[in-house]
Short mmCIF file of C-alpha atoms in Angstrom, two decimals:
data_model
loop_
_atom_site.label_atom_id
_atom_site.label_comp_id
_atom_site.label_asym_id
_atom_site.label_seq_id
_atom_site.Cartn_x
_atom_site.Cartn_y
_atom_site.Cartn_z
CA UNK A 297 0.00 0.00 0.00
CA UNK A 298 1.23 3.52 -0.67
CA UNK A 299 2.69 5.44 2.23
CA UNK A 300 0.45 8.43 1.55
CA UNK A 301 -3.21 7.39 1.34
CA UNK A 302 -4.87 10.81 0.96
CA UNK A 303 -5.97 11.84 -2.50
CA UNK A 304 -4.89 15.37 -3.46
CA UNK A 305 -7.08 16.97 -6.13
CA UNK A 306 -6.10 16.47 -9.78
CA UNK A 307 -5.68 19.72 -11.71
CA UNK A 308 -6.91 19.03 -15.24
CA UNK A 309 -6.54 22.65 -16.33
CA UNK A 310 -2.73 22.47 -16.58
CA UNK A 311 -0.56 19.84 -18.26
CA UNK A 312 1.70 17.64 -16.14
CA UNK A 313 4.90 16.02 -17.37
CA UNK A 314 3.85 12.58 -16.05
CA UNK A 315 0.62 12.67 -18.03
CA UNK A 316 2.32 14.00 -21.17
CA UNK A 317 4.76 11.10 -20.83
CA UNK A 318 1.84 8.69 -20.47
CA UNK A 319 0.38 9.97 -23.73
CA UNK A 320 3.75 9.65 -25.49
CA UNK A 321 3.87 5.99 -24.39
CA UNK A 322 0.39 5.38 -25.77
CA UNK A 323 -1.39 5.49 -22.41
CA UNK A 324 -4.93 6.63 -21.75
CA UNK A 325 -4.52 8.29 -18.34
CA UNK A 326 -4.11 11.86 -19.52
CA UNK A 327 -6.27 14.89 -20.26
CA UNK A 328 -6.79 17.21 -23.25
CA UNK A 329 -4.28 19.72 -21.84
CA UNK A 330 -1.63 16.98 -21.70
CA UNK A 331 -2.53 15.68 -25.14
CA UNK A 332 -2.27 19.17 -26.62
CA UNK A 333 1.34 19.47 -25.45
CA UNK A 334 2.29 15.94 -26.54
CA UNK A 335 0.78 16.30 -30.00
CA UNK A 336 2.84 19.43 -30.70
CA UNK A 337 6.12 17.80 -29.72
CA UNK A 338 8.48 16.51 -32.40
CA UNK A 339 8.32 12.79 -33.16
CA UNK A 340 11.62 12.36 -31.32
CA UNK A 341 9.80 12.94 -28.03
CA UNK A 342 7.63 9.88 -28.51
CA UNK A 343 10.64 7.80 -29.57
CA UNK A 344 12.60 9.04 -26.56
CA UNK A 345 9.81 8.10 -24.15
CA UNK A 346 9.89 4.50 -25.37
CA UNK A 347 13.70 4.46 -25.30
CA UNK A 348 13.69 5.75 -21.73
CA UNK A 349 11.26 3.02 -20.66
CA UNK A 350 13.32 0.30 -22.33
CA UNK A 351 16.51 1.58 -20.70
CA UNK A 352 14.83 1.51 -17.29
CA UNK A 353 13.95 -2.14 -17.71
CA UNK A 354 17.42 -3.14 -18.96
CA UNK A 355 19.16 -1.27 -16.15
CA UNK A 356 16.83 -2.64 -13.48
CA UNK A 357 17.25 -6.20 -14.72
CA UNK A 358 21.02 -5.80 -14.65
CA UNK A 359 21.04 -4.28 -11.17
CA UNK A 360 18.84 -7.05 -9.77
CA UNK A 361 21.19 -9.56 -11.34
CA UNK A 362 24.08 -7.83 -9.56
CA UNK A 363 22.33 -8.47 -6.23
CA UNK A 364 20.55 -5.16 -5.68
CA UNK A 365 17.24 -5.81 -3.92
CA UNK A 366 16.17 -2.26 -2.99
CA UNK A 367 15.02 0.40 -5.45
CA UNK A 368 13.90 4.02 -5.11
CA UNK A 369 12.24 5.31 -8.29
CA UNK A 370 11.53 9.05 -8.33
CA UNK A 371 9.38 10.51 -11.07
CA UNK A 372 7.60 7.20 -11.50
CA UNK A 373 4.92 8.34 -13.87
CA UNK A 374 1.65 6.54 -14.49
CA UNK A 375 2.19 2.76 -14.21
CA UNK A 376 2.96 1.13 -17.57
CA UNK A 377 3.86 -2.56 -17.64
CA UNK A 378 6.43 -3.78 -17.17
CA UNK A 379 6.93 -1.51 -14.18
CA UNK A 380 10.25 -1.26 -12.35
CA UNK A 381 9.21 -3.61 -9.53
CA UNK A 382 8.13 -6.23 -12.07
CA UNK A 383 11.52 -6.13 -13.79
CA UNK A 384 13.36 -6.26 -10.46
CA UNK A 385 11.21 -9.02 -8.93
CA UNK A 386 11.40 -11.13 -12.07
CA UNK A 387 15.10 -11.55 -11.22
CA UNK A 388 14.94 -11.04 -7.44
CA UNK A 389 11.45 -11.81 -6.07
CA UNK A 390 12.28 -10.35 -2.64
CA UNK A 391 13.10 -6.92 -4.07
CA UNK A 392 11.61 -3.92 -2.26
CA UNK A 393 10.64 -0.89 -4.35
CA UNK A 394 9.53 2.61 -3.37
CA UNK A 395 7.95 4.74 -6.07
CA UNK A 396 7.66 8.52 -5.84
CA UNK A 397 5.82 11.10 -7.95
CA UNK A 398 4.11 14.42 -7.37
CA UNK A 399 1.08 13.91 -9.65
CA UNK A 400 -2.07 12.84 -7.75
CA UNK A 401 -3.23 10.70 -10.68
CA UNK A 402 -0.06 8.62 -10.30
CA UNK A 403 -0.93 8.03 -6.64
CA UNK A 404 -4.37 6.71 -7.54
CA UNK A 405 -3.02 4.32 -10.14
CA UNK A 406 -0.15 3.25 -7.88
CA UNK A 407 -2.59 2.11 -5.21
CA UNK A 408 -4.33 -0.17 -7.71
CA UNK A 409 -1.51 -1.36 -9.96
CA UNK A 410 1.87 -1.32 -8.20
CA UNK A 411 1.36 -4.62 -6.41
CA UNK A 412 4.42 -6.51 -5.19
CA UNK A 413 5.09 -10.21 -5.28
CA UNK A 414 4.46 -11.77 -1.85
CA UNK A 415 8.20 -12.16 -1.22
CA UNK A 416 8.94 -8.48 -1.80
CA UNK A 417 7.30 -5.11 -1.20
CA UNK A 418 6.24 -1.96 -3.01
CA UNK A 419 5.31 1.41 -1.57
CA UNK A 420 4.39 4.79 -3.01
CA UNK A 421 5.37 8.23 -1.74
CA UNK A 422 3.44 11.25 -2.99
CA UNK A 423 6.15 13.91 -2.94
CA UNK A 424 8.23 16.22 -5.10
CA UNK A 425 11.85 15.48 -6.02
CA UNK A 426 12.69 19.01 -4.90
CA UNK A 427 12.16 17.81 -1.31
CA UNK A 428 14.71 14.99 -1.13
CA UNK A 429 14.85 14.88 2.68
CA UNK A 430 11.11 14.23 2.87
CA UNK A 431 11.36 11.49 0.27
CA UNK A 432 14.21 9.82 2.13
CA UNK A 433 12.30 9.92 5.42
CA UNK A 434 9.27 8.26 3.83
CA UNK A 435 11.33 5.73 1.86
CA UNK A 436 13.06 4.54 5.05
CA UNK A 437 9.79 2.94 6.10
CA UNK A 438 10.37 0.36 3.35
CA UNK A 439 14.06 0.57 2.44
CA UNK A 440 17.17 0.06 4.57
CA UNK A 441 19.66 2.75 3.59
CA UNK A 442 22.42 0.97 5.49
CA UNK A 443 22.40 -1.47 2.56
CA UNK A 444 22.73 -0.73 -1.18
CA UNK A 445 19.80 0.98 -2.89
CA UNK A 446 19.37 1.73 -6.59
CA UNK A 447 18.09 5.27 -7.15
CA UNK A 448 16.36 5.98 -10.47
CA UNK A 449 15.54 9.43 -11.82
CA UNK A 450 14.45 8.75 -15.37
CA UNK A 451 12.89 11.29 -17.67
CA UNK A 452 12.95 13.74 -14.76
CA UNK A 453 16.19 15.73 -14.70
CA UNK A 454 15.29 17.67 -17.84
CA UNK A 455 12.31 19.10 -15.96
CA UNK A 456 14.63 20.54 -13.30
CA UNK A 457 16.34 23.76 -14.44
CA UNK A 458 19.77 24.58 -13.10
CA UNK A 459 18.25 27.23 -10.81
CA UNK A 460 16.63 24.42 -8.82
CA UNK A 461 20.05 22.79 -8.22
CA UNK A 462 19.34 19.32 -9.65
CA UNK A 463 22.94 18.24 -9.02
CA UNK A 464 22.54 19.15 -5.36
CA UNK A 465 19.26 17.22 -5.22
CA UNK A 466 20.93 14.10 -6.60
CA UNK A 467 23.82 14.56 -4.19
CA UNK A 468 21.44 14.71 -1.23
CA UNK A 469 20.17 11.27 -2.19
CA UNK A 470 23.59 9.74 -2.84
CA UNK A 471 24.97 11.12 0.43
CA UNK A 472 22.27 9.10 2.22
CA UNK A 473 23.03 5.89 0.32
CA UNK A 474 25.36 3.09 1.42
CA UNK A 475 28.51 2.24 -0.55
CA UNK A 476 27.64 -0.19 -3.30
CA UNK A 477 24.42 1.67 -4.12
CA UNK A 478 23.68 2.75 -7.68
CA UNK A 479 22.29 5.81 -9.45
CA UNK A 480 20.38 5.44 -12.73
CA UNK A 481 19.80 8.69 -14.64
CA UNK A 482 18.52 9.85 -18.00
CA UNK A 483 18.58 13.34 -19.47
CA UNK A 484 17.28 14.97 -22.65
CA UNK A 485 20.22 16.04 -24.82
CA UNK A 486 20.83 19.61 -25.93
CA UNK A 487 23.64 18.75 -28.34
CA UNK A 488 22.34 15.78 -30.37
CA UNK A 489 19.68 17.55 -32.45
CA UNK A 490 19.59 21.12 -31.12
CA UNK A 491 16.84 22.30 -33.47
CA UNK A 492 14.46 19.49 -32.49
CA UNK A 493 15.42 19.90 -28.86
CA UNK A 494 14.56 23.59 -28.92
CA UNK A 495 11.26 22.80 -30.63
CA UNK A 496 10.40 20.39 -27.82
CA UNK A 497 11.40 22.93 -25.16
CA UNK A 498 9.26 25.58 -26.81
CA UNK A 499 6.19 23.35 -26.94
CA UNK A 500 6.56 22.28 -23.31
CA UNK A 501 7.00 25.93 -22.42
CA UNK A 502 3.70 26.85 -24.03
CA UNK A 503 2.08 24.46 -21.56
CA UNK A 504 3.89 26.03 -18.63
CA UNK A 505 6.43 23.19 -18.30
CA UNK A 506 10.09 24.18 -18.39
CA UNK A 507 12.37 21.77 -20.27
CA UNK A 508 16.05 21.93 -19.35
CA UNK A 509 18.00 20.01 -21.99
CA UNK A 510 21.70 19.50 -21.27
CA UNK A 511 24.87 18.69 -23.17
CA UNK A 512 26.75 15.46 -22.59
CA UNK A 513 29.31 17.37 -20.52
CA UNK A 514 26.62 18.95 -18.37
CA UNK A 515 25.02 15.56 -17.78
CA UNK A 516 28.39 14.10 -16.75
CA UNK A 517 28.49 16.52 -13.83
CA UNK A 518 25.70 14.57 -12.11
CA UNK A 519 28.14 11.65 -11.73
CA UNK A 520 31.06 13.46 -10.14
CA UNK A 521 32.35 11.33 -7.26
CA UNK A 522 30.53 8.23 -8.56
CA UNK A 523 31.88 5.32 -10.59
CA UNK A 524 30.10 5.07 -13.94
CA UNK A 525 29.68 1.44 -15.00
CA UNK A 526 30.01 0.04 -18.53
CA UNK A 527 29.12 1.02 -21.18
CA UNK A 528 29.46 4.53 -19.73
CA UNK A 529 27.54 7.69 -20.51
CA UNK A 530 25.79 6.90 -23.77
CA UNK A 531 22.48 7.43 -25.53
CA UNK A 532 19.60 5.27 -24.32
CA UNK A 533 19.70 2.58 -27.05
CA UNK A 534 23.45 2.18 -26.56
CA UNK A 535 23.14 1.13 -22.92
CA UNK A 536 23.19 -2.59 -22.24
CA UNK A 537 25.21 -4.55 -19.70
CA UNK A 538 24.71 -8.30 -19.57
CA UNK A 539 21.37 -7.89 -21.31
CA UNK A 540 20.58 -8.28 -25.02
CA UNK A 541 21.75 -5.33 -27.08
CA UNK A 542 18.88 -3.20 -28.40
CA UNK A 543 18.72 -2.38 -32.09
CA UNK A 544 20.84 0.64 -33.10
CA UNK A 545 18.69 3.76 -33.12
CA UNK A 546 19.17 7.50 -33.05
CA UNK A 547 18.38 9.04 -29.70
CA UNK A 548 18.28 12.44 -28.05
CA UNK A 549 18.41 10.91 -24.56
CA UNK A 550 21.61 10.48 -22.54
CA UNK A 551 21.72 7.76 -19.88
CA UNK A 552 24.17 6.25 -17.42
CA UNK A 553 24.37 4.00 -14.37
CA UNK A 554 26.93 4.73 -11.65
CA UNK A 555 28.03 3.05 -8.44
CA UNK A 556 28.32 4.88 -5.13
CA UNK A 557 31.87 4.16 -3.83
#
């Protein structure tokens, strides 16, 4: 059961990144305001959403195979199978997973759909990534931070402008994590197809959502002090590690997995 059981009101007058993402993945749990933003985005946005989802599943499968049995997924989005806990528990049935998002519609779906195997556990925290201390406090009800935890922030960093100190937010989480933990990040690229990237940023901006694309070098700064694992900082379809290699495909999404020393 989710940690937070109250149901905040859903604002259907403004688009939300989680619901736009749901539409890009072909989901039905979105509103006309979300659809309007998604339909104006370049086709690369839809491709990137699917690439991000596939990367999440490959990385989670690999981490579970490496022995990780605790996961904290922030910016969960509306559940779309296979969800992170399903990928983790397919390899490690006892895995414990805490999901976190700030959209009330995600909370409602999480209560119904994010159901753990009996050997493991899932929980949901309704909170904003900009309040990492609150998320950590709630996650400790399910996760033991004295042991390794895999932290995922996927499709989220590019909604955090530099003024909100996203690197500091990530560092707050990693400082609370035991050695041997992992960080799994993805980030929209500013330097792969700048024209398309700017088009996407403009369309999100019209909906009141700021999109902060970053260069490869800027993305690398999130991993300072961490040990990036093979194959390194690459585009989403290029990341595989002990899992079948995906088909080569152009991508405007950088990804990486790093170990906390």
